[in-house]
């Protein structure tokens, strides 16, 4: 499994993406978030501290996940994107869609 | 280690090394294919982090587009990746077995409003290639894309 989800003490679901978020595993992340939504979770942090790379389909998956979370009144935050990945978000104007924190702890503290 | 090994072709001239990868259409193996491309590009020594990131992005997007839109995920069709590595520049050509497309008809994401960017769940691949590669071109049929990047 390249996607791991855990519950923070504050009840926020934290999903970590190990290695890459690409066409091969984006569905796994979408499914993990959907299962958490079905289980009643509404607040999410996606922790990219172990993620070296995100491709365009991974970015598309994040847009799609964000829509689903918002549709049910939830909130999604991204955390710990490396400098290269951050530049992709800026390039594709997604830096203005997502709340992006320096670390998972910073993202959690903001909830 | 990757699952794909590139075939080394005779160099055109001193320092211009050439490689070719023949990939089955399988989106699950794009990551492996990209690592094989990066291995080829180290023939003249290591790449710096930024160059590696640009290379990884353009190669991944072009190969995934070729498999998905060109070969329509048909596992019997191949994607051919040609890699030319000079001392200063890398050129990658990705060819699929599809009918080709007209790149001029693909709306550039630079023309998207911010709201459209926030809504789109696809369509970023070619835009990312155009922004991160030095030069981008297509063959007449539209089933091959070539991209150049600096090695440094």
GROMACS .gro file of C-alpha atoms in nm:
model
  263
    1UNK     CA    1   0.000   0.000   0.000
    2UNK     CA    2   0.141   0.339  -0.092
    3UNK     CA    3  -0.141   0.524   0.087
    4UNK     CA    4  -0.177   0.514   0.464
    5UNK     CA    5  -0.457   0.683   0.659
    6UNK     CA    6  -0.454   0.754   1.032
    7UNK     CA    7  -0.674   0.950   1.272
    8UNK     CA    8  -0.519   1.241   1.458
    9UNK     CA    9  -0.613   1.299   1.821
   10UNK     CA   10  -0.831   1.587   1.702
   11UNK     CA   11  -1.033   1.358   1.475
   12UNK     CA   12  -0.870   1.468   1.150
   13UNK     CA   13  -0.795   1.197   0.895
   14UNK     CA   14  -0.431   1.217   0.786
   15UNK     CA   15  -0.342   1.037   0.463
   16UNK     CA   16   0.023   0.990   0.371
   17UNK     CA   17   0.130   0.914   0.016
   18UNK     CA   18   0.450   0.716  -0.001
   19UNK     CA   19   0.673   0.762  -0.304
   20UNK     CA   20   0.459   0.897  -0.584
   21UNK     CA   21   0.103   1.004  -0.654
   22UNK     CA   22   0.067   0.906  -1.016
   23UNK     CA   23  -0.166   0.748  -1.266
   24UNK     CA   24  -0.090   0.403  -1.117
   25UNK     CA   25  -0.206   0.475  -0.759
   26UNK     CA   26  -0.429   0.784  -0.771
   27UNK     CA   27  -0.739   0.561  -0.754
   28UNK     CA   28  -0.609   0.412  -0.430
   29UNK     CA   29  -0.598   0.758  -0.271
   30UNK     CA   30  -0.944   0.849  -0.401
   31UNK     CA   31  -1.080   0.525  -0.260
   32UNK     CA   32  -0.913   0.573   0.080
   33UNK     CA   33  -1.063   0.922   0.113
   34UNK     CA   34  -1.404   0.804  -0.007
   35UNK     CA   35  -1.404   0.525   0.253
   36UNK     CA   36  -1.318   0.776   0.525
   37UNK     CA   37  -1.597   1.008   0.400
   38UNK     CA   38  -1.840   0.715   0.405
   39UNK     CA   39  -1.729   0.647   0.762
   40UNK     CA   40  -1.819   1.003   0.862
   41UNK     CA   41  -1.478   1.176   0.839
   42UNK     CA   42  -1.497   1.537   0.724
   43UNK     CA   43  -1.158   1.691   0.794
   44UNK     CA   44  -0.853   1.571   0.602
   45UNK     CA   45  -0.481   1.639   0.579
   46UNK     CA   46  -0.286   1.488   0.291
   47UNK     CA   47   0.073   1.458   0.406
   48UNK     CA   48   0.323   1.464   0.119
   49UNK     CA   49   0.639   1.453   0.330
   50UNK     CA   50   0.725   1.110   0.182
   51UNK     CA   51   0.610   1.197  -0.169
   52UNK     CA   52   0.877   1.262  -0.429
   53UNK     CA   53   0.652   1.311  -0.727
   54UNK     CA   54   0.294   1.392  -0.835
   55UNK     CA   55   0.193   1.370  -1.201
   56UNK     CA   56  -0.091   1.551  -1.378
   57UNK     CA   57  -0.335   1.268  -1.309
   58UNK     CA   58  -0.240   1.287  -0.941
   59UNK     CA   59  -0.316   1.661  -0.948
   60UNK     CA   60  -0.649   1.581  -1.114
   61UNK     CA   61  -0.724   1.326  -0.842
   62UNK     CA   62  -0.658   1.591  -0.575
   63UNK     CA   63  -0.902   1.830  -0.746
   64UNK     CA   64  -1.160   1.554  -0.759
   65UNK     CA   65  -1.107   1.455  -0.393
   66UNK     CA   66  -1.132   1.818  -0.287
   67UNK     CA   67  -1.468   1.850  -0.467
   68UNK     CA   68  -1.608   1.542  -0.293
   69UNK     CA   69  -1.491   1.659   0.049
   70UNK     CA   70  -1.640   2.005  -0.002
   71UNK     CA   71  -1.967   1.865  -0.132
   72UNK     CA   72  -2.032   1.713   0.209
   73UNK     CA   73  -1.918   2.022   0.398
   74UNK     CA   74  -1.571   1.891   0.477
   75UNK     CA   75  -1.226   2.043   0.442
   76UNK     CA   76  -0.907   1.916   0.286
   77UNK     CA   77  -0.560   2.053   0.351
   78UNK     CA   78  -0.229   1.960   0.189
   79UNK     CA   79   0.099   1.947   0.377
   80UNK     CA   80   0.475   1.916   0.327
   81UNK     CA   81   0.501   1.948  -0.050
   82UNK     CA   82   0.864   1.962  -0.158
   83UNK     CA   83   0.987   2.262  -0.356
   84UNK     CA   84   0.951   2.090  -0.695
   85UNK     CA   85   0.596   1.976  -0.623
   86UNK     CA   86   0.504   2.317  -0.493
   87UNK     CA   87   0.621   2.462  -0.825
   88UNK     CA   88   0.377   2.230  -1.008
   89UNK     CA   89   0.091   2.360  -0.797
   90UNK     CA   90   0.192   2.717  -0.879
   91UNK     CA   91   0.229   2.637  -1.249
   92UNK     CA   92  -0.119   2.484  -1.266
   93UNK     CA   93  -0.278   2.753  -1.042
   94UNK     CA   94  -0.373   2.489  -0.787
   95UNK     CA   95  -0.178   2.674  -0.518
   96UNK     CA   96  -0.479   2.904  -0.493
   97UNK     CA   97  -0.728   2.619  -0.464
   98UNK     CA   98  -0.572   2.429  -0.177
   99UNK     CA   99  -0.468   2.530   0.172
  100UNK     CA  100  -0.104   2.417   0.172
  101UNK     CA  101   0.083   2.392   0.502
  102UNK     CA  102   0.456   2.345   0.559
  103UNK     CA  103   0.398   2.031   0.767
  104UNK     CA  104   0.120   1.795   0.871
  105UNK     CA  105   0.139   1.933   1.224
  106UNK     CA  106   0.092   2.288   1.096
  107UNK     CA  107  -0.208   2.175   0.890
  108UNK     CA  108  -0.357   1.997   1.192
  109UNK     CA  109  -0.301   2.296   1.417
  110UNK     CA  110  -0.508   2.511   1.179
  111UNK     CA  111  -0.822   2.298   1.215
  112UNK     CA  112   1.672  -0.119  -1.061
  113UNK     CA  113   1.386  -0.078  -1.303
  114UNK     CA  114   1.183  -0.330  -1.494
  115UNK     CA  115   1.277  -0.182  -1.831
  116UNK     CA  116   1.617  -0.182  -1.996
  117UNK     CA  117   1.691   0.067  -2.270
  118UNK     CA  118   1.867  -0.050  -2.584
  119UNK     CA  119   2.174   0.156  -2.659
  120UNK     CA  120   2.197   0.263  -3.023
  121UNK     CA  121   2.514   0.371  -3.204
  122UNK     CA  122   2.607   0.729  -3.115
  123UNK     CA  123   2.551   0.983  -3.394
  124UNK     CA  124   2.866   1.168  -3.300
  125UNK     CA  125   3.104   1.178  -3.006
  126UNK     CA  126   2.907   1.266  -2.693
  127UNK     CA  127   2.564   1.220  -2.849
  128UNK     CA  128   2.449   0.895  -2.695
  129UNK     CA  129   2.125   0.735  -2.810
  130UNK     CA  130   1.892   0.489  -2.642
  131UNK     CA  131   1.556   0.335  -2.720
  132UNK     CA  132   1.288   0.185  -2.498
  133UNK     CA  133   1.000  -0.022  -2.627
  134UNK     CA  134   0.717  -0.016  -2.374
  135UNK     CA  135   0.395  -0.215  -2.362
  136UNK     CA  136   0.091   0.002  -2.300
  137UNK     CA  137   0.041  -0.030  -1.925
  138UNK     CA  138  -0.024   0.282  -1.717
  139UNK     CA  139   0.079   0.095  -1.403
  140UNK     CA  140   0.436   0.079  -1.537
  141UNK     CA  141   0.484   0.444  -1.638
  142UNK     CA  142   0.691   0.507  -1.323
  143UNK     CA  143   0.931   0.225  -1.410
  144UNK     CA  144   0.961   0.351  -1.766
  145UNK     CA  145   1.046   0.702  -1.644
  146UNK     CA  146   1.319   0.563  -1.417
  147UNK     CA  147   1.466   0.381  -1.718
  148UNK     CA  148   1.466   0.709  -1.915
  149UNK     CA  149   1.640   0.886  -1.627
  150UNK     CA  150   1.902   0.608  -1.613
  151UNK     CA  151   1.981   0.673  -1.981
  152UNK     CA  152   2.020   1.044  -1.913
  153UNK     CA  153   2.293   0.976  -1.655
  154UNK     CA  154   2.529   0.845  -1.924
  155UNK     CA  155   2.737   1.166  -1.903
  156UNK     CA  156   2.717   1.186  -1.524
  157UNK     CA  157   2.456   1.268  -1.260
  158UNK     CA  158   2.172   1.513  -1.320
  159UNK     CA  159   2.100   1.788  -1.073
  160UNK     CA  160   1.773   1.781  -0.883
  161UNK     CA  161   1.589   2.040  -1.090
  162UNK     CA  162   1.691   1.884  -1.422
  163UNK     CA  163   1.584   1.542  -1.294
  164UNK     CA  164   1.246   1.680  -1.185
  165UNK     CA  165   1.181   1.845  -1.523
  166UNK     CA  166   1.288   1.528  -1.703
  167UNK     CA  167   1.071   1.306  -1.484
  168UNK     CA  168   0.769   1.530  -1.536
  169UNK     CA  169   0.788   1.565  -1.913
  170UNK     CA  170   0.873   1.196  -1.966
  171UNK     CA  171   0.594   1.075  -1.735
  172UNK     CA  172   0.333   1.301  -1.894
  173UNK     CA  173   0.433   1.219  -2.253
  174UNK     CA  174   0.445   0.842  -2.191
  175UNK     CA  175   0.112   0.841  -2.004
  176UNK     CA  176  -0.052   1.050  -2.280
  177UNK     CA  177   0.085   0.814  -2.545
  178UNK     CA  178  -0.056   0.509  -2.366
  179UNK     CA  179  -0.386   0.664  -2.267
  180UNK     CA  180  -0.485   0.892  -2.556
  181UNK     CA  181  -0.261   0.755  -2.835
  182UNK     CA  182  -0.281   0.380  -2.779
  183UNK     CA  183  -0.615   0.405  -2.595
  184UNK     CA  184  -0.484   0.170  -2.325
  185UNK     CA  185  -0.459  -0.116  -2.575
  186UNK     CA  186  -0.198  -0.350  -2.420
  187UNK     CA  187  -0.108  -0.491  -2.763
  188UNK     CA  188   0.017  -0.148  -2.873
  189UNK     CA  189   0.363  -0.017  -2.791
  190UNK     CA  190   0.511   0.318  -2.699
  191UNK     CA  191   0.861   0.385  -2.829
  192UNK     CA  192   1.079   0.625  -2.631
  193UNK     CA  193   1.395   0.751  -2.800
  194UNK     CA  194   1.643   0.927  -2.573
  195UNK     CA  195   1.935   1.131  -2.708
  196UNK     CA  196   2.178   1.257  -2.448
  197UNK     CA  197   2.437   1.520  -2.535
  198UNK     CA  198   2.670   1.695  -2.293
  199UNK     CA  199   2.439   1.996  -2.271
  200UNK     CA  200   2.098   1.878  -2.384
  201UNK     CA  201   1.860   1.584  -2.368
  202UNK     CA  202   1.604   1.513  -2.637
  203UNK     CA  203   1.322   1.267  -2.576
  204UNK     CA  204   1.083   1.148  -2.845
  205UNK     CA  205   0.774   0.949  -2.748
  206UNK     CA  206   0.584   0.774  -3.028
  207UNK     CA  207   0.260   0.580  -2.997
  208UNK     CA  208   0.063   0.365  -3.240
  209UNK     CA  209  -0.245   0.585  -3.242
  210UNK     CA  210  -0.390   0.797  -3.521
  211UNK     CA  211  -0.230   1.113  -3.383
  212UNK     CA  212  -0.383   1.440  -3.272
  213UNK     CA  213  -0.362   1.807  -3.362
  214UNK     CA  214  -0.181   1.977  -3.074
  215UNK     CA  215  -0.302   2.318  -3.195
  216UNK     CA  216  -0.657   2.210  -3.101
  217UNK     CA  217  -0.564   2.141  -2.739
  218UNK     CA  218  -0.658   2.447  -2.539
  219UNK     CA  219  -0.358   2.577  -2.344
  220UNK     CA  220  -0.419   2.583  -1.972
  221UNK     CA  221  -0.249   2.923  -1.962
  222UNK     CA  222  -0.573   3.054  -2.115
  223UNK     CA  223  -0.786   2.895  -1.844
  224UNK     CA  224  -0.937   3.116  -1.579
  225UNK     CA  225  -0.842   3.038  -1.223
  226UNK     CA  226  -1.190   2.890  -1.169
  227UNK     CA  227  -1.145   2.660  -1.470
  228UNK     CA  228  -0.806   2.547  -1.336
  229UNK     CA  229  -0.971   2.470  -1.004
  230UNK     CA  230  -1.244   2.263  -1.172
  231UNK     CA  231  -1.039   2.062  -1.422
  232UNK     CA  232  -0.972   1.702  -1.322
  233UNK     CA  233  -0.764   1.636  -1.637
  234UNK     CA  234  -0.587   1.823  -1.917
  235UNK     CA  235  -0.274   1.937  -1.732
  236UNK     CA  236  -0.021   1.697  -1.888
  237UNK     CA  237   0.059   1.872  -2.216
  238UNK     CA  238   0.051   2.210  -2.043
  239UNK     CA  239   0.314   2.090  -1.791
  240UNK     CA  240   0.530   1.953  -2.074
  241UNK     CA  241   0.514   2.283  -2.261
  242UNK     CA  242   0.610   2.481  -1.953
  243UNK     CA  243   0.892   2.256  -1.831
  244UNK     CA  244   1.060   2.151  -2.155
  245UNK     CA  245   1.289   2.387  -2.344
  246UNK     CA  246   1.137   2.303  -2.682
  247UNK     CA  247   0.843   2.082  -2.779
  248UNK     CA  248   0.741   1.958  -3.122
  249UNK     CA  249   0.526   1.696  -3.291
  250UNK     CA  250   0.546   1.491  -3.607
  251UNK     CA  251   0.299   1.562  -3.885
  252UNK     CA  252   0.072   1.269  -3.798
  253UNK     CA  253   0.059   1.384  -3.437
  254UNK     CA  254   0.152   1.048  -3.284
  255UNK     CA  255   0.502   1.151  -3.177
  256UNK     CA  256   0.612   1.430  -2.945
  257UNK     CA  257   0.971   1.543  -2.899
  258UNK     CA  258   1.101   1.751  -2.613
  259UNK     CA  259   1.440   1.900  -2.535
  260UNK     CA  260   1.571   1.984  -2.191
  261UNK     CA  261   1.900   2.119  -2.062
  262UNK     CA  262   2.111   1.865  -1.868
  263UNK     CA  263   2.189   2.121  -1.599
   0.00000   0.00000   0.00000
